[in-house]
Tab-separated table of C-alpha atoms and ligand atoms in Angstrom:
chain	number	residue	atom	x	y	z
A	25	MET	CA	-55.077	-6.929	13.389
A	26	LEU	CA	-54.962	-5.506	16.913
A	27	LYS	CA	-55.135	-8.915	18.423
A	28	GLU	CA	-52.269	-10.118	16.236
A	29	LYS	CA	-50.129	-7.237	17.364
A	30	LEU	CA	-50.871	-7.945	20.993
A	31	GLN	CA	-50.005	-11.574	20.454
A	32	LYS	CA	-46.813	-10.563	18.706
A	33	ALA	CA	-45.834	-8.395	21.691
A	34	ILE	CA	-46.426	-11.302	24.069
A	35	GLU	CA	-44.424	-13.599	21.779
A	36	VAL	CA	-41.491	-11.149	21.790
A	37	ILE	CA	-41.420	-11.253	25.578
A	38	ASN	CA	-41.883	-15.032	25.687
A	39	ARG	CA	-39.006	-15.537	23.293
A	40	ASN	CA	-36.776	-13.463	25.552
A	41	ASP	CA	-37.832	-15.421	28.641
A	42	ARG	CA	-34.873	-17.288	30.122
A	43	GLY	CA	-36.771	-19.004	32.930
A	44	GLY	CA	-37.954	-16.503	35.532
A	45	PHE	CA	-36.254	-13.481	34.025
A	46	THR	CA	-36.451	-11.782	30.647
A	47	ILE	CA	-33.485	-10.581	28.618
A	48	PRO	CA	-33.945	-7.304	26.693
A	49	THR	CA	-33.125	-8.975	23.357
A	50	ASN	CA	-31.245	-11.985	22.086
A	51	LYS	CA	-27.452	-11.692	21.574
A	52	LEU	CA	-27.044	-7.908	22.063
A	53	TYR	CA	-28.315	-7.958	25.682
A	54	PRO	CA	-28.382	-11.576	26.895
A	55	HIS	CA	-28.650	-10.921	30.675
A	56	GLN	CA	-31.153	-9.375	33.092
A	57	TRP	CA	-31.109	-5.564	33.116
A	58	ASN	CA	-32.574	-3.575	36.003
A	59	TRP	CA	-35.020	-1.053	34.504
A	60	ASP	CA	-35.647	-3.277	31.476
A	61	SER	CA	-36.910	-6.004	33.779
A	62	ALA	CA	-39.057	-3.597	35.751
A	63	PHE	CA	-40.782	-2.227	32.637
A	64	THR	CA	-41.031	-5.717	31.168
A	65	ALA	CA	-42.760	-6.908	34.339
A	66	LEU	CA	-45.275	-4.095	33.880
A	67	GLY	CA	-46.057	-5.417	30.398
A	68	ILE	CA	-46.206	-9.030	31.557
A	69	SER	CA	-48.531	-8.072	34.417
A	70	THR	CA	-51.214	-7.282	31.817
A	71	TYR	CA	-51.515	-11.003	31.006
A	72	ASN	CA	-49.600	-13.079	33.610
A	73	LYS	CA	-49.275	-11.659	37.115
A	74	THR	CA	-47.354	-14.544	38.653
A	75	ARG	CA	-44.684	-14.336	35.998
A	76	ALA	CA	-44.511	-10.543	36.342
A	77	TRP	CA	-43.788	-10.746	40.069
A	78	GLN	CA	-41.254	-13.491	39.467
A	79	GLU	CA	-39.377	-11.131	37.131
A	80	LEU	CA	-39.128	-8.523	39.883
A	81	ILE	CA	-38.249	-11.041	42.585
A	82	LEU	CA	-35.317	-12.409	40.575
A	83	LEU	CA	-34.014	-8.899	40.031
A	84	ILE	CA	-34.419	-7.909	43.662
A	85	ASN	CA	-32.773	-11.158	44.807
A	86	ALA	CA	-29.562	-9.775	43.323
A	87	GLN	CA	-29.647	-6.821	45.746
A	88	TRP	CA	-26.281	-6.218	47.418
A	89	THR	CA	-26.025	-6.212	51.211
A	90	ASN	CA	-25.570	-2.423	51.079
A	91	GLY	CA	-28.981	-2.083	49.374
A	92	MET	CA	-27.836	-1.496	45.785
A	93	ILE	CA	-29.814	-3.251	43.074
A	94	PRO	CA	-27.378	-3.645	40.191
A	95	HIS	CA	-27.878	-2.580	36.608
A	96	ILE	CA	-27.145	-6.067	35.231
A	97	VAL	CA	-27.632	-9.490	36.793
A	98	PHE	CA	-25.574	-12.211	35.116
A	99	HIS	CA	-27.472	-15.451	35.629
A	100	GLU	CA	-25.099	-17.238	33.277
A	101	ASN	CA	-22.000	-16.602	31.202
A	102	ASN	CA	-22.637	-15.500	27.652
A	103	PRO	CA	-19.881	-14.731	25.153
A	104	ASN	CA	-22.163	-12.360	23.210
A	105	TYR	CA	-21.968	-9.584	25.801
A	106	PHE	CA	-19.133	-7.393	26.952
A	107	PRO	CA	-18.386	-6.452	29.755
A	108	GLY	CA	-19.617	-9.732	31.243
A	109	PRO	CA	-19.429	-11.035	34.845
A	110	ASN	CA	-15.633	-11.318	34.941
A	111	HIS	CA	-15.037	-7.702	33.996
A	112	TRP	CA	-16.660	-5.940	36.913
A	113	GLN	CA	-15.239	-6.798	40.271
A	114	ILE	CA	-11.881	-8.082	41.339
A	115	LYS	CA	-12.301	-8.760	45.042
A	116	ALA	CA	-15.544	-10.655	44.837
A	117	ASN	CA	-16.861	-13.307	42.568
A	118	SER	CA	-19.538	-10.945	41.377
A	119	LYS	CA	-22.354	-12.098	39.184
A	120	THR	CA	-23.660	-8.596	38.756
A	121	SER	CA	-22.455	-5.277	37.447
A	122	CYS	CA	-21.377	-2.835	40.152
A	123	HIS	CA	-23.564	0.263	39.812
A	124	SER	CA	-27.289	0.745	39.451
A	125	GLN	CA	-29.771	2.092	36.897
A	126	PRO	CA	-32.833	4.402	37.001
A	127	PRO	CA	-34.866	3.237	40.029
A	128	VAL	CA	-38.265	2.691	38.426
A	129	LEU	CA	-38.970	-0.372	40.588
A	130	ALA	CA	-41.175	1.259	43.250
A	131	SER	CA	-43.262	2.981	40.558
A	132	VAL	CA	-43.740	-0.221	38.590
A	133	ILE	CA	-44.714	-2.089	41.757
A	134	LEU	CA	-47.259	0.560	42.756
A	135	GLU	CA	-48.739	0.413	39.256
A	136	MET	CA	-49.089	-3.374	39.492
A	137	VAL	CA	-50.750	-3.040	42.886
A	138	LYS	CA	-53.138	-0.329	41.656
A	139	ASP	CA	-54.169	-2.521	38.737
A	140	GLY	CA	-54.314	-5.661	40.860
A	141	ASP	CA	-55.920	-7.259	43.896
A	142	ASP	CA	-54.922	-8.763	47.249
A	143	TYR	CA	-52.411	-11.078	45.624
A	144	ASP	CA	-50.501	-8.096	44.245
A	145	LEU	CA	-50.663	-6.218	47.519
A	146	LYS	CA	-49.167	-9.229	49.335
A	147	LYS	CA	-46.378	-9.508	46.799
A	148	SER	CA	-45.580	-5.812	47.179
A	149	GLN	CA	-45.494	-6.285	50.941
A	150	SER	CA	-42.791	-8.935	50.620
A	151	LEU	CA	-40.629	-6.566	48.533
A	152	PHE	CA	-41.252	-3.345	50.450
A	153	ASN	CA	-38.203	-3.515	52.740
A	154	SER	CA	-35.923	-4.178	49.780
A	155	LEU	CA	-37.277	-1.052	48.103
A	156	ILE	CA	-36.600	1.002	51.226
A	157	ALA	CA	-33.038	-0.371	51.385
A	158	TYR	CA	-32.557	0.399	47.681
A	159	HIS	CA	-33.642	4.010	48.128
A	160	GLU	CA	-31.503	4.381	51.257
A	161	TRP	CA	-28.543	3.155	49.234
A	162	PHE	CA	-29.151	5.839	46.576
A	163	PHE	CA	-29.139	8.548	49.246
A	164	SER	CA	-26.024	7.301	51.007
A	165	ALA	CA	-23.960	6.341	47.940
A	166	ARG	CA	-25.075	8.938	45.395
A	167	ASP	CA	-25.871	11.900	47.677
A	168	PRO	CA	-23.443	11.419	50.569
A	169	ASN	CA	-23.392	15.142	51.370
A	170	ASN	CA	-27.160	15.192	51.792
A	171	GLU	CA	-27.735	17.876	49.163
A	172	GLY	CA	-31.033	16.576	47.791
A	173	PHE	CA	-29.853	15.389	44.393
A	174	LEU	CA	-28.174	12.208	43.159
A	175	SER	CA	-25.020	12.072	41.063
A	176	ILE	CA	-24.154	9.118	38.875
A	177	ILE	CA	-20.685	7.592	38.732
A	178	HIS	CA	-20.929	6.115	35.231
A	179	PRO	CA	-23.011	7.174	32.180
A	180	TRP	CA	-24.440	3.639	32.161
A	181	GLU	CA	-26.040	4.338	35.528
A	182	SER	CA	-28.315	6.882	33.822
A	183	GLY	CA	-29.646	4.251	31.412
A	184	ARG	CA	-29.018	6.832	28.655
A	185	ASP	CA	-25.533	5.609	27.935
A	186	ASN	CA	-24.098	7.873	25.250
A	187	CYS	CA	-26.357	10.901	25.547
A	188	PRO	CA	-24.591	14.266	24.938
A	189	ASP	CA	-25.272	14.960	28.620
A	190	TRP	CA	-22.111	13.023	29.405
A	191	ASP	CA	-19.832	14.483	26.708
A	192	LEU	CA	-18.344	17.151	28.995
A	193	GLY	CA	-17.541	14.655	31.713
A	194	LEU	CA	-16.266	11.966	29.349
A	195	GLN	CA	-13.816	14.406	27.767
A	196	LYS	CA	-12.127	14.635	31.152
A	197	VAL	CA	-11.911	10.882	31.680
A	198	ASN	CA	-8.308	9.762	31.164
A	199	ILE	CA	-7.482	6.439	29.612
A	200	PRO	CA	-5.144	4.869	32.214
A	201	GLU	CA	-1.647	3.769	31.208
A	202	ASP	CA	-2.392	0.184	32.135
A	203	PHE	CA	-5.677	0.262	30.193
A	204	GLU	CA	-6.953	-3.274	29.717
A	205	GLU	CA	-7.474	-4.272	26.100
A	206	TYR	CA	-11.009	-5.364	25.322
A	207	LEU	CA	-13.204	-6.454	22.447
A	208	ARG	CA	-16.640	-4.906	21.968
A	209	CYS	CA	-19.432	-7.330	21.133
A	210	ASP	CA	-22.289	-4.895	20.499
A	211	THR	CA	-21.111	-3.774	17.062
A	212	SER	CA	-21.184	-7.324	15.748
A	213	HIS	CA	-24.952	-7.399	16.466
A	214	VAL	CA	-26.002	-3.860	15.486
A	215	GLU	CA	-24.802	-1.406	12.817
A	216	VAL	CA	-21.886	0.734	14.025
A	217	SER	CA	-23.722	3.968	13.101
A	218	GLN	CA	-26.463	3.163	15.642
A	219	ARG	CA	-24.131	2.486	18.579
A	220	PRO	CA	-21.785	4.542	20.789
A	221	THR	CA	-18.381	5.283	19.229
A	222	ASN	CA	-15.143	3.430	20.140
A	223	GLU	CA	-13.908	6.582	21.816
A	224	ASP	CA	-16.975	6.571	24.090
A	225	TYR	CA	-16.412	2.907	24.825
A	226	ASP	CA	-12.776	3.447	25.847
A	227	LYS	CA	-13.993	6.041	28.349
A	228	PHE	CA	-16.776	3.769	29.624
A	229	MET	CA	-14.239	1.009	30.185
A	230	SER	CA	-11.743	3.366	31.862
A	231	ILE	CA	-14.369	4.169	34.486
A	232	VAL	CA	-15.082	0.448	34.946
A	233	GLN	CA	-11.350	-0.162	35.415
A	234	TYR	CA	-11.168	2.579	38.069
A	235	GLY	CA	-14.188	1.050	39.807
A	236	LYS	CA	-12.620	-2.384	39.868
A	237	ASN	CA	-9.408	-0.984	41.319
A	238	CYS	CA	-11.209	0.596	44.277
A	239	ASN	CA	-13.611	-2.329	44.591
A	240	TRP	CA	-16.434	0.063	43.652
A	241	ASP	CA	-16.194	1.821	47.006
A	242	PRO	CA	-19.070	4.362	46.815
A	243	MET	CA	-17.180	7.132	48.638
A	244	ASN	CA	-14.111	6.698	46.484
A	245	MET	CA	-16.205	6.715	43.303
A	246	TYR	CA	-18.152	9.785	44.466
A	247	ASN	CA	-15.210	11.837	45.690
A	248	HIS	CA	-12.420	10.788	43.340
A	249	GLY	CA	-13.867	8.694	40.501
A	250	PRO	CA	-13.207	9.734	36.904
A	251	PHE	CA	-16.832	10.723	36.287
A	252	LEU	CA	-19.577	12.340	38.375
A	253	ALA	CA	-22.680	13.968	36.930
A	254	ILE	CA	-26.157	15.032	37.983
A	255	ASP	CA	-28.655	13.340	35.729
A	256	PRO	CA	-32.142	14.888	35.499
A	257	GLY	CA	-33.472	11.474	34.423
A	258	ILE	CA	-32.349	9.527	37.453
A	259	ASN	CA	-33.282	12.349	39.836
A	260	PHE	CA	-36.840	12.731	38.542
A	261	ILE	CA	-37.368	8.983	38.312
A	262	PHE	CA	-36.147	8.681	41.905
A	263	LEU	CA	-38.419	11.473	43.125
A	264	LYS	CA	-41.420	9.839	41.445
A	265	ALA	CA	-40.356	6.454	42.858
A	266	ASN	CA	-40.310	7.946	46.357
A	267	LYS	CA	-43.778	9.404	45.886
A	268	ASP	CA	-44.961	5.974	44.736
A	269	LEU	CA	-43.194	4.296	47.645
A	270	LEU	CA	-45.104	6.637	49.959
A	271	SER	CA	-48.406	5.622	48.357
A	272	LEU	CA	-47.409	1.988	48.785
A	273	ALA	CA	-46.510	2.525	52.466
A	274	LYS	CA	-49.953	4.052	52.979
A	275	LEU	CA	-51.702	1.185	51.189
A	276	LEU	CA	-49.782	-1.307	53.304
A	277	ASN	CA	-50.426	0.754	56.403
A	278	TYR	CA	-46.724	1.033	57.258
A	279	LYS	CA	-47.192	4.144	59.387
A	280	ASN	CA	-43.659	4.126	60.764
A	281	LYS	CA	-42.186	4.554	57.274
A	282	ILE	CA	-44.345	7.453	56.148
A	283	HIS	CA	-42.516	10.284	57.853
A	284	LYS	CA	-39.137	9.190	56.569
A	285	ILE	CA	-40.320	8.893	52.947
A	286	GLU	CA	-42.047	12.274	53.175
A	287	ASP	CA	-38.722	13.793	54.222
A	288	TRP	CA	-36.967	12.159	51.285
A	289	ILE	CA	-39.542	13.637	48.910
A	290	LYS	CA	-39.179	17.134	50.339
A	291	LYS	CA	-35.405	16.937	50.113
A	292	LEU	CA	-35.489	15.873	46.456
A	293	GLU	CA	-38.115	18.461	45.530
A	294	ASN	CA	-35.814	21.206	46.800
A	295	GLY	CA	-32.643	19.598	45.512
A	296	CYS	CA	-33.722	19.579	41.877
A	297	GLN	CA	-33.270	23.356	41.688
A	298	LYS	CA	-29.539	22.615	41.504
A	299	PHE	CA	-29.940	21.434	37.923
A	300	TRP	CA	-32.393	24.017	36.603
A	301	ASN	CA	-30.395	25.506	33.758
A	302	ASP	CA	-31.568	29.071	33.418
A	303	LYS	CA	-29.627	29.639	30.218
A	304	VAL	CA	-31.723	27.151	28.255
A	305	LYS	CA	-34.725	27.294	30.599
A	306	ALA	CA	-34.838	23.579	31.279
A	307	PHE	CA	-33.650	20.961	33.750
A	308	THR	CA	-30.433	19.637	32.231
A	309	ALA	CA	-27.476	17.509	33.245
A	310	PHE	CA	-24.675	19.044	35.291
A	311	ASP	CA	-21.116	17.763	35.194
A	312	VAL	CA	-19.820	17.819	38.755
A	313	ARG	CA	-16.148	17.246	37.957
A	314	THR	CA	-15.933	20.331	35.698
A	315	ASN	CA	-18.676	22.239	37.501
A	316	GLN	CA	-20.556	22.966	34.285
A	317	PHE	CA	-24.032	22.590	32.910
A	318	CYS	CA	-24.628	20.595	29.807
A	319	ASP	CA	-26.950	22.571	27.549
A	320	ALA	CA	-28.733	19.657	25.911
A	321	ILE	CA	-32.490	19.464	26.338
A	322	THR	CA	-33.355	15.784	26.313
A	323	ASN	CA	-36.276	13.464	26.935
A	324	ALA	CA	-34.987	13.266	30.536
A	325	SER	CA	-35.535	17.038	30.914
A	326	MET	CA	-39.249	16.356	30.340
A	327	LEU	CA	-39.412	13.991	33.306
A	328	CYS	CA	-39.863	16.875	35.776
A	329	LEU	CA	-43.529	16.603	34.786
A	330	TYR	CA	-43.514	12.876	35.582
A	331	ALA	CA	-42.071	13.645	39.033
A	332	GLY	CA	-44.320	16.667	39.522
A	333	ALA	CA	-41.166	18.696	40.260
A	334	GLY	CA	-40.193	22.308	39.701
A	335	THR	CA	-42.093	25.581	39.976
A	336	ASP	CA	-45.132	26.354	37.805
A	337	LYS	CA	-42.920	28.526	35.640
A	338	GLN	CA	-40.353	25.771	35.177
A	339	LYS	CA	-43.094	23.333	34.224
A	340	LYS	CA	-44.446	25.841	31.706
A	341	TYR	CA	-41.039	26.214	30.067
A	342	THR	CA	-40.731	22.445	29.923
A	343	ILE	CA	-44.110	22.097	28.211
A	344	GLU	CA	-43.086	24.753	25.670
A	345	HIS	CA	-39.893	22.833	24.893
A	346	CYS	CA	-41.961	19.702	24.556
A	347	LYS	CA	-44.264	21.338	21.972
A	348	ARG	CA	-41.406	22.881	20.042
A	349	ILE	CA	-39.461	19.615	19.896
A	350	LEU	CA	-42.498	17.595	18.829
A	351	ASP	CA	-43.101	20.111	16.003
A	352	ASP	CA	-39.602	19.355	14.727
A	353	CYS	CA	-40.191	15.579	14.558
A	354	VAL	CA	-42.465	13.164	12.779
A	355	TYR	CA	-42.394	10.865	15.821
A	356	GLY	CA	-41.849	11.996	19.407
A	357	MET	CA	-40.227	12.243	21.859
A	358	PRO	CA	-36.649	12.256	20.544
A	359	SER	CA	-33.927	11.625	23.100
A	360	LEU	CA	-32.293	14.916	22.128
A	361	ASP	CA	-33.612	18.274	20.931
A	362	PRO	CA	-33.241	18.128	17.109
A	363	LYS	CA	-31.961	21.726	17.224
A	364	HIS	CA	-28.968	20.664	19.314
A	365	GLU	CA	-25.681	20.389	17.422
A	366	SER	CA	-25.114	16.813	18.620
A	367	PHE	CA	-28.451	15.520	17.314
A	368	GLU	CA	-28.165	12.301	15.285
A	369	SER	CA	-31.476	10.667	14.449
A	370	LYS	CA	-30.094	7.119	14.409
A	371	ARG	CA	-27.413	7.001	17.057
A	372	TYR	CA	-28.556	5.471	20.318
A	373	TRP	CA	-29.332	8.175	22.944
A	374	ARG	CA	-28.365	11.091	20.704
A	375	GLY	CA	-31.708	11.453	18.912
A	376	PRO	CA	-33.801	8.264	18.662
A	377	VAL	CA	-37.121	7.726	20.431
A	378	TRP	CA	-37.309	5.224	23.308
A	379	LEU	CA	-40.759	3.960	24.272
A	380	ILE	CA	-40.034	3.644	27.982
A	381	MET	CA	-39.178	7.343	28.087
A	382	ASN	CA	-42.358	8.125	26.133
A	383	TYR	CA	-44.369	6.170	28.665
A	384	MET	CA	-43.059	8.276	31.568
A	385	ILE	CA	-43.346	11.531	29.632
A	386	LEU	CA	-46.968	10.934	28.775
A	387	ILE	CA	-47.792	10.226	32.417
A	388	GLY	CA	-46.201	13.589	33.227
A	389	LEU	CA	-48.131	15.414	30.522
A	390	GLU	CA	-51.381	13.886	31.716
A	391	ASN	CA	-50.559	14.998	35.275
A	392	GLU	CA	-50.237	18.523	33.936
A	393	LYS	CA	-53.526	18.150	32.034
A	394	GLU	CA	-51.684	18.588	28.750
A	395	TYR	CA	-53.966	16.027	27.163
A	396	LEU	CA	-53.292	16.930	23.531
A	397	LEU	CA	-49.551	16.601	23.930
A	398	ALA	CA	-49.994	13.391	25.885
A	399	LYS	CA	-52.174	12.001	23.105
A	400	ARG	CA	-49.573	12.937	20.518
A	401	ILE	CA	-46.899	10.980	22.427
A	402	LYS	CA	-49.256	8.056	22.989
A	403	ASP	CA	-50.253	7.884	19.335
A	404	ASP	CA	-46.638	8.185	18.194
A	405	THR	CA	-45.666	5.383	20.562
A	406	ILE	CA	-48.231	3.073	18.983
A	407	ARG	CA	-47.501	4.242	15.415
A	408	LEU	CA	-43.799	3.552	15.906
A	409	THR	CA	-44.423	-0.103	16.658
A	410	ASP	CA	-46.564	-0.262	13.476
A	411	VAL	CA	-43.963	1.379	11.278
A	412	GLY	CA	-40.779	0.141	12.907
A	413	GLY	CA	-41.734	-3.103	14.712
A	414	MET	CA	-40.783	-3.968	18.297
A	415	PHE	CA	-37.289	-2.474	18.031
A	416	GLU	CA	-35.047	-1.129	20.754
A	417	TYR	CA	-35.403	2.499	19.584
A	418	PHE	CA	-36.673	4.461	16.589
A	419	ASP	CA	-35.651	7.225	14.231
A	420	PRO	CA	-37.801	10.292	15.147
A	421	LEU	CA	-37.751	11.514	11.535
A	422	THR	CA	-38.661	8.300	9.684
A	423	GLY	CA	-39.994	5.930	12.349
A	424	LYS	CA	-37.479	3.270	11.290
A	425	GLY	CA	-36.823	0.676	14.013
A	426	LEU	CA	-33.164	0.675	15.145
A	427	GLY	CA	-30.795	-1.205	17.450
A	428	GLY	CA	-31.868	-4.596	18.779
A	429	LYS	CA	-35.012	-6.171	17.348
A	430	ASN	CA	-37.767	-8.048	19.215
A	431	PHE	CA	-37.068	-5.921	22.263
A	432	SER	CA	-38.783	-6.779	25.550
A	433	TRP	CA	-39.466	-3.334	26.993
A	434	THR	CA	-40.802	-2.017	23.690
A	435	ALA	CA	-43.290	-4.901	23.577
A	436	ALA	CA	-44.082	-4.350	27.260
A	437	ILE	CA	-44.874	-0.643	26.866
A	438	PHE	CA	-47.049	-1.460	23.877
A	439	LEU	CA	-48.988	-3.972	25.991
A	440	LYS	CA	-49.324	-1.565	28.882
A	441	LEU	CA	-50.614	1.286	26.717
A	442	TYR	CA	-52.884	-0.930	24.710
A	443	ARG	CA	-54.495	-2.360	27.748
A	444	GLU	CA	-55.058	1.026	29.291
A	445	ASN	CA	-56.116	3.018	26.311
A	446	TYR	CA	-57.523	0.729	23.712
A	447	ASP	CA	-59.741	-2.288	23.783
A	448	PHE	CA	-59.198	-4.158	27.020
A	449	GLN	CA	-61.596	-6.895	25.872
A	450	LEU	CA	-59.005	-8.080	23.378
A	451	PHE	CA	-56.958	-9.506	26.209
A	452	ASN	CA	-59.745	-11.751	27.312
A	453	ASN	CA	-60.443	-13.339	23.931
B	516	LIG	C1	-28.531	-0.002	26.901
B	516	LIG	C2	-29.424	1.131	27.344
B	516	LIG	C3	-29.925	0.861	28.752
B	516	LIG	C4	-30.625	-0.495	28.768
B	516	LIG	C5	-29.739	-1.599	28.171
B	516	LIG	C6	-30.496	-2.900	27.961
B	516	LIG	O1	-27.395	-0.107	27.668
B	516	LIG	O2	-28.784	2.360	27.277
B	516	LIG	O3	-30.785	1.853	29.187
B	516	LIG	O4	-30.996	-0.817	30.046
B	516	LIG	O5	-29.253	-1.199	26.930
B	516	LIG	O6	-31.619	-2.694	27.160
């Protein structure tokens, strides 16, 4: 039974293999996505190291000269996805999207090195400078005033596309007069009720249009773009990635990099106080354009534990929210507090459970020695793949699998958790 499930997970990933890179799922997401590929590599590394590193190398090969690693790499044209390669940039023949995604790469690479041997260490060495350039890009393009926190220029950059965190900011996004007509593809693959609304999509595309018009100039986007928000998710993932980059620098004996990364960490540890929302006693998103907090407590709020950020008191509040929210669900961790007025158990990032978020949350809970809560999340993560299959996301009330099916990162997280916490021998049979 267990072995069959492991084989099924590997088959899901194999079926999504397009020759050196893995798509998240057929039709709905037919290209290479940034954090999907990183998590998928982590899963693949449990049974095929060479292929796992190849996944990361192909992603990192798409790095821009300014250091940015894009959120999508278009290795080929595919009519099933919108917006494809021709809809991003006007002044360059871009084969990538033009913003980034949560920077989990350094953390995934450290994990592969920790679990690996000399071969893995050598591979990480060849990618180290690209990681440094990627992190430098985040500081210069997304924190140009050196305040210690990053702001995203598009909801898609957060990886949590239509989360209520962005509602305030999206309300203010104007649809331009010369708005380019477009045709969504996603709703022909997945039920409309599980996807962002058309209104959201118009706003998403208005920001893309603005980006194209200024050739995605980071300063223009930051200072004048239609949308700018502080995302707790991306900030905590980045802080953790910097801590992991520091560990990697030490393992590789790159002494001259240590001081600089330590400074980055300090800066981010202080900077996160900007988005501690004292009204709801949690780290929440902050809309920079309207200068307002968003009051939603989400699975990204929990990532302060993953980053080891915040004061003891702030961590305690976060753990209390975590308990309370898990009590309200059959399967944790929902992407939004079920008590929040915008909660919808089936709609994308407005309620459903995502296994990649669970994976990071349980690492955080274990760091805080909250073993019972961590076990609850771990067990739910496994149960969800039993009840719902290897879907993109899951209903926290019923466990039903939603969105795209045969999803790479879901299979990858299953493999990663299975290998670590269950019967490792199964892999060798
Ligand atoms: C959606 C998700 C994003 C993910 C992508 C591919 O856009 O919101 O996080 O990377 O799908 O799976």
